[in-house]
PDB file of C-alpha atoms and ligand atoms in Angstrom:
ATOM      1  CA  MET A   1     100.049 103.395 111.581  1.00 75.00           C
ATOM      2  CA  SER A   2     103.570 102.927 112.922  1.00 91.00           C
ATOM      3  CA  GLU A   3     104.554 100.361 115.512  1.00 95.00           C
ATOM      4  CA  ALA A   4     107.901  99.171 116.914  1.00 98.00           C
ATOM      5  CA  ILE A   5     108.201  95.416 117.509  1.00 98.00           C
ATOM      6  CA  ARG A   6     110.394  93.675 120.075  1.00 98.00           C
ATOM      7  CA  THR A   7     110.493  89.938 120.746  1.00 98.00           C
ATOM      8  CA  ASP A   8     112.312  87.419 122.955  1.00 97.00           C
ATOM      9  CA  ALA A   9     112.179  84.927 120.071  1.00 98.00           C
ATOM     10  CA  ALA A  10     115.100  86.683 118.333  1.00 98.00           C
ATOM     11  CA  PRO A  11     118.493  87.739 119.718  1.00 97.00           C
ATOM     12  CA  ALA A  12     118.342  90.919 121.774  1.00 97.00           C
ATOM     13  CA  PRO A  13     119.359  94.080 119.899  1.00 97.00           C
ATOM     14  CA  VAL A  14     122.851  95.285 120.789  1.00 96.00           C
ATOM     15  CA  GLY A  15     121.740  98.905 120.893  1.00 97.00           C
ATOM     16  CA  ALA A  16     118.770 101.232 121.153  1.00 98.00           C
ATOM     17  CA  TYR A  17     116.621  99.873 118.350  1.00 98.00           C
ATOM     18  CA  PRO A  18     113.646  97.536 118.022  1.00 98.00           C
ATOM     19  CA  HIS A  19     113.662  94.276 116.088  1.00 98.00           C
ATOM     20  CA  ALA A  20     111.303  95.769 113.540  1.00 98.00           C
ATOM     21  CA  ARG A  21     109.069  98.705 112.798  1.00 98.00           C
ATOM     22  CA  ARG A  22     105.808  98.442 110.936  1.00 97.00           C
ATOM     23  CA  VAL A  23     104.682 101.450 108.899  1.00 97.00           C
ATOM     24  CA  GLY A  24     101.391 100.814 107.133  1.00 95.00           C
ATOM     25  CA  ASN A  25     101.728  97.511 105.348  1.00 95.00           C
ATOM     26  CA  LEU A  26     105.530  97.754 105.218  1.00 97.00           C
ATOM     27  CA  LEU A  27     107.678  96.049 107.850  1.00 98.00           C
ATOM     28  CA  PHE A  28     111.303  97.174 108.264  1.00 98.00           C
ATOM     29  CA  LEU A  29     113.533  94.738 110.164  1.00 98.00           C
ATOM     30  CA  SER A  30     116.670  95.873 111.946  1.00 98.00           C
ATOM     31  CA  GLY A  31     119.863  94.046 111.062  1.00 98.00           C
ATOM     32  CA  VAL A  32     119.806  90.591 112.600  1.00 97.00           C
ATOM     33  CA  GLY A  33     122.643  88.118 112.992  1.00 97.00           C
ATOM     34  CA  PRO A  34     122.957  84.456 114.000  1.00 97.00           C
ATOM     35  CA  ARG A  35     123.202  84.866 117.775  1.00 97.00           C
ATOM     36  CA  GLN A  36     120.906  82.414 119.517  1.00 97.00           C
ATOM     37  CA  PRO A  37     117.870  83.999 121.176  1.00 97.00           C
ATOM     38  CA  GLY A  38     118.298  84.118 124.926  1.00 94.00           C
ATOM     39  CA  SER A  39     121.954  83.051 125.067  1.00 93.00           C
ATOM     40  CA  ASN A  40     123.956  85.159 122.589  1.00 92.00           C
ATOM     41  CA  ALA A  41     125.881  82.007 121.568  1.00 95.00           C
ATOM     42  CA  ILE A  42     126.833  81.959 117.887  1.00 96.00           C
ATOM     43  CA  PRO A  43     126.291  78.566 116.204  1.00 96.00           C
ATOM     44  CA  GLY A  44     129.454  77.104 114.730  1.00 95.00           C
ATOM     45  CA  ASN A  45     131.850  79.569 116.313  1.00 96.00           C
ATOM     46  CA  VAL A  46     135.018  77.892 117.629  1.00 96.00           C
ATOM     47  CA  HIS A  47     137.227  79.507 120.239  1.00 93.00           C
ATOM     48  CA  ASP A  48     140.677  78.680 121.574  1.00 94.00           C
ATOM     49  CA  ALA A  49     141.420  78.163 125.276  1.00 94.00           C
ATOM     50  CA  ASP A  50     141.737  81.925 125.726  1.00 93.00           C
ATOM     51  CA  GLY A  51     138.318  82.533 124.174  1.00 88.00           C
ATOM     52  CA  ARG A  52     139.635  83.913 120.898  1.00 90.00           C
ATOM     53  CA  LEU A  53     137.659  83.107 117.765  1.00 89.00           C
ATOM     54  CA  VAL A  54     139.615  80.588 115.693  1.00 91.00           C
ATOM     55  CA  GLY A  55     136.936  79.454 113.259  1.00 93.00           C
ATOM     56  CA  TYR A  56     133.287  79.401 112.413  1.00 95.00           C
ATOM     57  CA  ASP A  57     130.743  77.337 110.522  1.00 97.00           C
ATOM     58  CA  ILE A  58     129.012  79.578 107.999  1.00 98.00           C
ATOM     59  CA  GLU A  59     126.300  76.996 107.342  1.00 98.00           C
ATOM     60  CA  ALA A  60     125.270  76.951 111.015  1.00 98.00           C
ATOM     61  CA  GLN A  61     125.297  80.736 111.093  1.00 98.00           C
ATOM     62  CA  CYS A  62     123.179  80.988 107.936  1.00 98.00           C
ATOM     63  CA  ARG A  63     120.574  78.580 109.275  1.00 98.00           C
ATOM     64  CA  GLN A  64     120.338  80.478 112.573  1.00 98.00           C
ATOM     65  CA  VAL A  65     120.133  83.916 110.956  1.00 98.00           C
ATOM     66  CA  PHE A  66     117.306  82.728 108.702  1.00 98.00           C
ATOM     67  CA  ALA A  67     115.533  81.338 111.797  1.00 98.00           C
ATOM     68  CA  ASN A  68     116.016  84.667 113.575  1.00 98.00           C
ATOM     69  CA  VAL A  69     114.549  86.614 110.642  1.00 98.00           C
ATOM     70  CA  ARG A  70     111.589  84.243 110.604  1.00 98.00           C
ATOM     71  CA  ALA A  71     111.068  84.785 114.359  1.00 98.00           C
ATOM     72  CA  VAL A  72     110.993  88.574 113.932  1.00 98.00           C
ATOM     73  CA  LEU A  73     108.577  88.281 111.019  1.00 98.00           C
ATOM     74  CA  GLU A  74     106.238  86.030 112.979  1.00 98.00           C
ATOM     75  CA  ALA A  75     106.395  88.298 116.043  1.00 98.00           C
ATOM     76  CA  SER A  76     105.345  91.114 113.711  1.00 97.00           C
ATOM     77  CA  GLY A  77     102.403  89.250 112.195  1.00 96.00           C
ATOM     78  CA  ALA A  78     104.266  88.662 108.942  1.00 97.00           C
ATOM     79  CA  ALA A  79     105.460  85.534 107.171  1.00 97.00           C
ATOM     80  CA  TRP A  80     108.582  84.478 105.285  1.00 97.00           C
ATOM     81  CA  ALA A  81     106.675  84.851 102.009  1.00 97.00           C
ATOM     82  CA  ASP A  82     106.100  88.545 102.761  1.00 98.00           C
ATOM     83  CA  LEU A  83     109.805  89.381 102.336  1.00 98.00           C
ATOM     84  CA  VAL A  84     110.385  91.750  99.419  1.00 98.00           C
ATOM     85  CA  ASP A  85     113.936  93.046  99.917  1.00 98.00           C
ATOM     86  CA  VAL A  86     116.941  91.464 101.634  1.00 98.00           C
ATOM     87  CA  THR A  87     120.380  92.977 102.175  1.00 98.00           C
ATOM     88  CA  VAL A  88     123.027  90.505 103.308  1.00 98.00           C
ATOM     89  CA  PHE A  89     126.328  91.477 104.913  1.00 98.00           C
ATOM     90  CA  LEU A  90     129.188  88.953 104.890  1.00 98.00           C
ATOM     91  CA  THR A  91     132.498  89.462 106.682  1.00 97.00           C
ATOM     92  CA  ASP A  92     134.330  87.018 104.376  1.00 97.00           C
ATOM     93  CA  MET A  93     132.797  87.096 100.910  1.00 98.00           C
ATOM     94  CA  GLN A  94     135.474  84.934  99.313  1.00 98.00           C
ATOM     95  CA  ARG A  95     135.219  82.135 101.852  1.00 97.00           C
ATOM     96  CA  ASP A  96     131.483  82.178 102.556  1.00 98.00           C
ATOM     97  CA  PHE A  97     129.577  83.332  99.474  1.00 98.00           C
ATOM     98  CA  ALA A  98     129.098  79.916  97.848  1.00 98.00           C
ATOM     99  CA  THR A  99     127.760  78.245 101.010  1.00 98.00           C
ATOM    100  CA  TYR A 100     125.551  81.187 101.900  1.00 98.00           C
ATOM    101  CA  ASN A 101     124.261  81.438  98.320  1.00 98.00           C
ATOM    102  CA  ARG A 102     123.300  77.739  98.287  1.00 98.00           C
ATOM    103  CA  LEU A 103     121.448  77.968 101.600  1.00 98.00           C
ATOM    104  CA  TYR A 104     119.793  81.214 100.535  1.00 98.00           C
ATOM    105  CA  ALA A 105     118.448  79.478  97.431  1.00 98.00           C
ATOM    106  CA  GLU A 106     116.998  76.696  99.610  1.00 97.00           C
ATOM    107  CA  HIS A 107     115.254  79.135 101.934  1.00 97.00           C
ATOM    108  CA  PHE A 108     114.088  81.650  99.355  1.00 96.00           C
ATOM    109  CA  ALA A 109     112.831  79.315  96.642  1.00 96.00           C
ATOM    110  CA  GLY A 110     109.664  80.833  95.185  1.00 94.00           C
ATOM    111  CA  ILE A 111     109.913  84.032  97.257  1.00 95.00           C
ATOM    112  CA  ASP A 112     111.400  86.345  94.599  1.00 95.00           C
ATOM    113  CA  ALA A 113     112.599  88.925  97.128  1.00 98.00           C
ATOM    114  CA  CYS A 114     115.151  91.406  95.799  1.00 98.00           C
ATOM    115  CA  ARG A 115     118.605  90.770  97.244  1.00 98.00           C
ATOM    116  CA  THR A 116     121.881  92.621  97.672  1.00 98.00           C
ATOM    117  CA  THR A 117     124.987  91.005  99.177  1.00 98.00           C
ATOM    118  CA  VAL A 118     127.738  93.226 100.564  1.00 98.00           C
ATOM    119  CA  GLY A 119     131.179  92.297 101.892  1.00 98.00           C
ATOM    120  CA  ILE A 120     132.231  94.211 104.993  1.00 98.00           C
ATOM    121  CA  ASP A 121     135.157  94.216 107.438  1.00 97.00           C
ATOM    122  CA  ALA A 122     133.280  93.533 110.653  1.00 95.00           C
ATOM    123  CA  LEU A 123     129.920  93.441 112.414  1.00 96.00           C
ATOM    124  CA  PRO A 124     129.161  94.667 115.949  1.00 93.00           C
ATOM    125  CA  THR A 125     129.322  91.103 117.352  1.00 92.00           C
ATOM    126  CA  PRO A 126     131.706  88.281 116.232  1.00 93.00           C
ATOM    127  CA  ILE A 127     129.365  86.957 113.552  1.00 96.00           C
ATOM    128  CA  ALA A 128     129.965  86.246 109.861  1.00 97.00           C
ATOM    129  CA  ILE A 129     126.562  87.187 108.424  1.00 98.00           C
ATOM    130  CA  GLU A 130     123.813  89.717 109.064  1.00 98.00           C
ATOM    131  CA  LEU A 131     120.518  90.262 107.226  1.00 98.00           C
ATOM    132  CA  LYS A 132     118.555  93.480 106.801  1.00 98.00           C
ATOM    133  CA  CYS A 133     115.050  92.838 105.488  1.00 98.00           C
ATOM    134  CA  ILE A 134     111.894  94.603 104.358  1.00 98.00           C
ATOM    135  CA  ALA A 135     108.558  92.807 104.162  1.00 98.00           C
ATOM    136  CA  ALA A 136     105.234  93.885 102.694  1.00 98.00           C
ATOM    137  CA  LEU A 137     102.212  92.546 104.540  1.00 94.00           C
ATOM    138  CA  PRO A 138      99.022  91.716 102.713  1.00 86.00           C
ATOM    139  CA  ALA A 139      96.503  94.585 102.757  1.00 77.00           C
ATOM    140  CA  GLN A 140      93.948  92.475 104.662  1.00 60.00           C
ATOM    141  CA  PRO A 141      94.762  91.693 108.321  1.00 52.00           C
ATOM    142  CA  ARG A 142      95.702  88.026 108.893  1.00 50.00           C
TER     143      ARG A 142
HETATM  144  O1  LIG B   1     122.795  91.011 115.873  1.00 64.68           O
HETATM  145  C1  LIG B   1     124.016  91.073 116.034  1.00 64.68           C
HETATM  146  O2  LIG B   1     124.659  90.137 116.522  1.00 64.68           O
HETATM  147  C2  LIG B   1     124.770  92.274 115.646  1.00 64.68           C
HETATM  148  C3  LIG B   1     124.020  93.245 114.863  1.00 64.68           C
HETATM  149  C4  LIG B   1     124.038  94.547 115.214  1.00 64.68           C
HETATM  150  C5  LIG B   1     123.471  95.592 114.433  1.00 64.68           C
HETATM  151  O3  LIG B   1     122.943  95.399 113.349  1.00 64.68           O
HETATM  152  C6  LIG B   1     123.567  96.970 114.950  1.00 64.68           C
HETATM  153  O4  LIG B   1     124.098  97.147 116.033  1.00 64.68           O
HETATM  154  O5  LIG B   1     123.130  97.896 114.263  1.00 64.68           O
END
């Protein structure tokens, strides 16, 4: 069984891809950032009068990206506890790792998902964090 999942509860993809794809009991999530579903606003981003990004709040972005991952999981019939592998992309590792790592620990306590954190130059939208997740659903349907 293979099924693509799309939902209005998470920010719209910025290209030709679904929010997730389920293959058997494995659920592969596309990369998701902290844009707000329905508006594309990015929590904590600060712009100058000309609209240029002059600062951002990594804590607000972390909380929203975790909420967006949860929304995709729930739209797919999965739960936060089903996460087994998480890849995290940060555009400013030096500035943001400690805050992100603290919030990650709060959200993933008891989950024991594997994790990899990668520093990168940029993401397709002006965000500071993106998550790429894999979940394993229980064998029995919920
Ligand atoms: O969700 C975003 O804001 C940006 C993420 C984009 C991608 O992961 C992609 O285009 O592949």
